[in-house]
mmCIF file of C-alpha atoms in Angstrom:
data_model
loop_
_atom_site.group_PDB
_atom_site.id
_atom_site.type_symbol
_atom_site.label_atom_id
_atom_site.label_comp_id
_atom_site.label_asym_id
_atom_site.label_seq_id
_atom_site.Cartn_x
_atom_site.Cartn_y
_atom_site.Cartn_z
ATOM 1 C CA MET A 1 21.421 -23.302 5.832
ATOM 2 C CA ASN A 2 21.847 -21.349 2.590
ATOM 3 C CA SER A 3 18.094 -20.736 2.345
ATOM 4 C CA ILE A 4 17.987 -19.435 5.926
ATOM 5 C CA PHE A 5 20.685 -16.877 5.147
ATOM 6 C CA THR A 6 18.938 -15.947 1.895
ATOM 7 C CA ILE A 7 15.610 -15.450 3.658
ATOM 8 C CA LEU A 8 17.240 -13.295 6.373
ATOM 9 C CA VAL A 9 19.115 -11.043 3.918
ATOM 10 C CA SER A 10 16.082 -10.814 1.655
ATOM 11 C CA THR A 11 13.668 -9.774 4.377
ATOM 12 C CA ILE A 12 16.030 -7.240 5.998
ATOM 13 C CA PHE A 13 17.436 -5.549 2.902
ATOM 14 C CA VAL A 14 16.096 -6.673 -0.494
ATOM 15 C CA ASN A 15 12.391 -7.079 0.276
ATOM 16 C CA ASN A 16 12.262 -4.733 3.294
ATOM 17 C CA TYR A 17 8.624 -4.516 4.296
ATOM 18 C CA VAL A 18 8.760 -0.705 4.663
ATOM 19 C CA PHE A 19 10.894 0.284 1.706
ATOM 20 C CA ALA A 20 9.983 -2.429 -0.830
ATOM 21 C CA LYS A 21 6.555 -3.695 0.139
ATOM 22 C CA PHE A 22 5.354 -0.438 1.766
ATOM 23 C CA LEU A 23 3.775 -2.222 4.727
ATOM 24 C CA GLY A 24 3.818 -0.755 8.222
ATOM 25 C CA ILE A 25 4.085 2.828 7.043
ATOM 26 C CA CYS A 26 1.706 4.277 9.713
ATOM 27 C CA PRO A 27 3.831 3.314 12.771
ATOM 28 C CA PHE A 28 6.964 3.905 10.711
ATOM 29 C CA LEU A 29 6.057 7.570 10.203
ATOM 30 C CA GLY A 30 4.259 7.941 13.503
ATOM 31 C CA VAL A 31 6.958 6.970 15.969
ATOM 32 C CA SER A 32 10.108 7.792 14.072
ATOM 33 C CA GLY A 33 10.372 11.349 15.351
ATOM 34 C CA LYS A 34 12.722 10.382 18.178
ATOM 35 C CA MET A 35 15.315 7.602 18.407
ATOM 36 C CA GLU A 36 14.008 6.391 21.802
ATOM 37 C CA THR A 37 10.446 5.786 20.596
ATOM 38 C CA ALA A 38 11.667 4.315 17.299
ATOM 39 C CA THR A 39 13.864 1.843 19.165
ATOM 40 C CA GLY A 40 11.088 0.922 21.582
ATOM 41 C CA MET A 41 8.652 0.381 18.736
ATOM 42 C CA GLY A 42 11.216 -1.646 16.827
ATOM 43 C CA VAL A 43 11.822 -3.971 19.759
ATOM 44 C CA ALA A 44 8.043 -4.352 20.375
ATOM 45 C CA VAL A 45 7.322 -5.094 16.708
ATOM 46 C CA THR A 46 10.229 -7.555 16.579
ATOM 47 C CA PHE A 47 8.886 -9.441 19.564
ATOM 48 C CA VAL A 48 5.310 -9.451 18.298
ATOM 49 C CA THR A 49 6.203 -10.363 14.689
ATOM 50 C CA THR A 50 8.487 -13.222 15.680
ATOM 51 C CA LEU A 51 6.004 -14.752 18.134
ATOM 52 C CA ALA A 52 3.098 -14.138 15.758
ATOM 53 C CA GLY A 53 4.977 -15.944 12.979
ATOM 54 C CA ILE A 54 5.550 -18.959 15.215
ATOM 55 C CA VAL A 55 1.985 -19.133 16.624
ATOM 56 C CA THR A 56 0.287 -18.470 13.305
ATOM 57 C CA PHE A 57 2.390 -21.209 11.658
ATOM 58 C CA ILE A 58 1.300 -23.704 14.285
ATOM 59 C CA ILE A 59 -2.372 -22.602 14.066
ATOM 60 C CA GLN A 60 -2.339 -22.803 10.249
ATOM 61 C CA LYS A 61 -0.632 -26.200 9.999
ATOM 62 C CA TYR A 62 -2.183 -28.007 12.924
ATOM 63 C CA VAL A 63 -5.649 -26.402 13.250
ATOM 64 C CA LEU A 64 -6.857 -24.553 10.151
ATOM 65 C CA ASP A 65 -5.420 -26.922 7.529
ATOM 66 C CA VAL A 66 -6.389 -30.058 9.471
ATOM 67 C CA LEU A 67 -9.984 -28.923 9.974
ATOM 68 C CA GLY A 68 -10.337 -27.327 6.512
ATOM 69 C CA LEU A 69 -10.843 -23.873 7.996
ATOM 70 C CA GLY A 70 -8.303 -22.000 5.850
ATOM 71 C CA TYR A 71 -10.900 -19.255 5.189
ATOM 72 C CA LEU A 72 -10.599 -18.227 8.832
ATOM 73 C CA GLN A 73 -6.861 -17.500 8.468
ATOM 74 C CA THR A 74 -7.041 -13.724 8.592
ATOM 75 C CA ILE A 75 -9.368 -13.651 11.583
ATOM 76 C CA ALA A 76 -7.326 -16.194 13.487
ATOM 77 C CA PHE A 77 -4.075 -14.397 12.736
ATOM 78 C CA ILE A 78 -5.480 -11.027 13.838
ATOM 79 C CA LEU A 79 -6.665 -12.561 17.130
ATOM 80 C CA VAL A 80 -3.165 -14.002 17.726
ATOM 81 C CA ILE A 81 -1.531 -10.646 16.955
ATOM 82 C CA ALA A 82 -3.977 -8.707 19.162
ATOM 83 C CA SER A 83 -3.290 -11.048 22.081
ATOM 84 C CA LEU A 84 0.481 -10.669 21.679
ATOM 85 C CA VAL A 85 0.184 -6.900 21.465
ATOM 86 C CA GLN A 86 -1.808 -6.830 24.687
ATOM 87 C CA PHE A 87 0.939 -8.816 26.371
ATOM 88 C CA VAL A 88 3.655 -6.459 25.041
ATOM 89 C CA GLU A 89 1.648 -3.378 26.047
ATOM 90 C CA MET A 90 1.305 -4.643 29.624
ATOM 91 C CA ALA A 91 5.013 -5.501 29.795
ATOM 92 C CA ILE A 92 6.172 -2.133 28.464
ATOM 93 C CA LYS A 93 3.792 -0.225 30.757
ATOM 94 C CA LYS A 94 5.249 -2.074 33.778
ATOM 95 C CA MET A 95 8.928 -1.987 32.698
ATOM 96 C CA SER A 96 9.200 1.440 31.085
ATOM 97 C CA PRO A 97 6.393 3.927 31.683
ATOM 98 C CA THR A 98 8.344 6.644 29.822
ATOM 99 C CA LEU A 99 8.556 4.501 26.704
ATOM 100 C CA TYR A 100 4.909 3.480 27.126
ATOM 101 C CA ASN A 101 3.860 7.150 27.145
ATOM 102 C CA GLY A 102 6.207 7.965 24.257
ATOM 103 C CA LEU A 103 4.707 5.250 22.044
ATOM 104 C CA GLY A 104 1.222 6.415 22.912
ATOM 105 C CA VAL A 105 -1.498 5.233 20.586
ATOM 106 C CA TYR A 106 1.028 3.534 18.244
ATOM 107 C CA LEU A 107 1.632 0.657 20.712
ATOM 108 C CA PRO A 108 -1.917 -0.771 20.492
ATOM 109 C CA LEU A 109 -1.834 -0.065 16.773
ATOM 110 C CA ILE A 110 0.724 -2.828 16.332
ATOM 111 C CA THR A 111 -2.400 -4.972 16.237
ATOM 112 C CA THR A 112 -3.379 -3.336 12.971
ATOM 113 C CA ASN A 113 0.194 -2.955 11.698
ATOM 114 C CA CYS A 114 -0.190 -4.516 8.273
ATOM 115 C CA MET A 115 3.437 -5.559 8.311
ATOM 116 C CA VAL A 116 2.893 -7.978 11.204
ATOM 117 C CA LEU A 117 -0.150 -9.553 9.512
ATOM 118 C CA GLY A 118 1.551 -9.456 6.130
ATOM 119 C CA VAL A 119 4.581 -11.380 7.437
ATOM 120 C CA ALA A 120 2.362 -14.050 9.014
ATOM 121 C CA ILE A 121 0.313 -14.504 5.836
ATOM 122 C CA LEU A 122 3.284 -14.404 3.449
ATOM 123 C CA ASN A 123 5.147 -16.989 5.523
ATOM 124 C CA ILE A 124 2.239 -19.364 4.957
ATOM 125 C CA GLN A 125 1.893 -18.479 1.265
ATOM 126 C CA GLU A 126 5.603 -19.054 0.671
ATOM 127 C CA GLY A 127 5.252 -22.544 2.169
ATOM 128 C CA TYR A 128 8.007 -21.986 4.722
ATOM 129 C CA THR A 129 8.925 -24.539 7.337
ATOM 130 C CA LEU A 130 8.856 -23.510 11.029
ATOM 131 C CA ILE A 131 12.576 -22.589 10.997
ATOM 132 C CA GLU A 132 12.149 -20.588 7.736
ATOM 133 C CA THR A 133 9.066 -18.899 9.226
ATOM 134 C CA ILE A 134 11.009 -17.862 12.299
ATOM 135 C CA THR A 135 13.855 -16.612 10.117
ATOM 136 C CA SER A 136 11.474 -14.669 7.874
ATOM 137 C CA SER A 137 9.650 -13.164 10.860
ATOM 138 C CA VAL A 138 12.881 -12.122 12.572
ATOM 139 C CA GLY A 139 14.310 -10.748 9.350
ATOM 140 C CA ALA A 140 11.181 -8.799 8.467
ATOM 141 C CA SER A 141 11.009 -7.244 11.930
ATOM 142 C CA LEU A 142 14.716 -6.417 11.930
ATOM 143 C CA GLY A 143 14.200 -4.762 8.557
ATOM 144 C CA PHE A 144 11.379 -2.740 10.034
ATOM 145 C CA PHE A 145 13.579 -1.922 13.075
ATOM 146 C CA LEU A 146 16.397 -0.839 10.727
ATOM 147 C CA ALA A 147 14.032 1.401 8.758
ATOM 148 C CA LEU A 148 12.689 2.971 11.958
ATOM 149 C CA VAL A 149 16.165 3.689 13.374
ATOM 150 C CA LEU A 150 17.435 5.109 10.080
ATOM 151 C CA ILE A 151 14.564 7.480 9.623
ATOM 152 C CA ALA A 152 14.512 8.468 13.306
ATOM 153 C CA GLY A 153 18.190 9.426 13.166
ATOM 154 C CA LEU A 154 17.588 11.349 9.981
ATOM 155 C CA ARG A 155 14.567 13.183 11.403
ATOM 156 C CA GLU A 156 16.499 14.208 14.471
ATOM 157 C CA LYS A 157 19.205 15.672 12.216
ATOM 158 C CA LEU A 158 16.626 17.368 10.018
ATOM 159 C CA GLU A 159 15.201 19.238 13.020
ATOM 160 C CA LEU A 160 18.521 21.100 13.219
ATOM 161 C CA ALA A 161 18.827 21.701 9.463
ATOM 162 C CA ASP A 162 17.797 24.847 7.602
ATOM 163 C CA ILE A 163 14.893 23.554 5.484
ATOM 164 C CA PRO A 164 12.530 25.714 3.412
ATOM 165 C CA GLU A 165 9.318 26.273 5.343
ATOM 166 C CA ALA A 166 7.193 24.396 2.830
ATOM 167 C CA PHE A 167 9.227 21.214 3.399
ATOM 168 C CA GLU A 168 9.476 21.321 7.217
ATOM 169 C CA GLY A 169 8.107 18.416 9.167
ATOM 170 C CA PHE A 170 6.174 15.738 7.374
ATOM 171 C CA PRO A 171 6.980 16.659 3.732
ATOM 172 C CA ILE A 172 10.745 16.309 4.235
ATOM 173 C CA THR A 173 10.139 13.035 6.085
ATOM 174 C CA LEU A 174 8.257 11.679 3.072
ATOM 175 C CA ILE A 175 10.994 12.833 0.709
ATOM 176 C CA ALA A 176 13.669 11.222 2.910
ATOM 177 C CA THR A 177 11.624 8.001 3.077
ATOM 178 C CA GLY A 178 11.295 7.918 -0.694
ATOM 179 C CA LEU A 179 15.064 8.402 -1.092
ATOM 180 C CA MET A 180 15.744 5.658 1.417
ATOM 181 C CA SER A 181 13.430 3.379 -0.513
ATOM 182 C CA ILE A 182 15.358 4.110 -3.695
ATOM 183 C CA ALA A 183 18.629 3.442 -1.863
ATOM 184 C CA PHE A 184 17.329 0.091 -0.544
ATOM 185 C CA SER A 185 16.432 -0.901 -4.128
ATOM 186 C CA GLY A 186 20.177 -1.098 -4.665
ATOM 187 C CA PHE A 187 20.210 -4.308 -2.634
ATOM 188 C CA ALA A 188 18.007 -6.003 -5.269
ATOM 189 C CA GLY A 189 20.878 -7.968 -6.748
ATOM 190 C CA LEU A 190 21.914 -9.623 -3.454
ATOM 191 C CA VAL A 191 19.500 -12.567 -3.667
#
């Protein structure tokens, strides 16, 4: 039980995939302009990452390893992720057309979100059990969700702030992201 808690805290705070590993930066910067789209993307990535972690674990342990096809890992994992993203895209389009339009091109880009693939591959490389894989996948996606919500809230506040013209928009977002990354490094001693 202690290792489960350690994995969860580590993936959310200490080894946050956005602020410590710098994975998933494209959707992080792309959809964090508004809280609504950031929340929608966070939920979608959480769903895809968690299911991808479970399915890729099963494929790795019971298909690729058994048949000696470990070299097909990346291709198999990308196919799993792409299938899950298609499912999520159809569900969001049906349930919330406003959110679907707000996410735009970034929703299908979850397929190429390196964080989702990185979590799946790192779970295998770490030798996690199925429960640890699920914990790591949930923690990593919650860390991504947290990063999205934090920067979205900050970006909404920055729109109202008096910022020098040279720093308006994307430059101030990059500066804020760097400062958040430094702040998250303060969690390094937790685990």
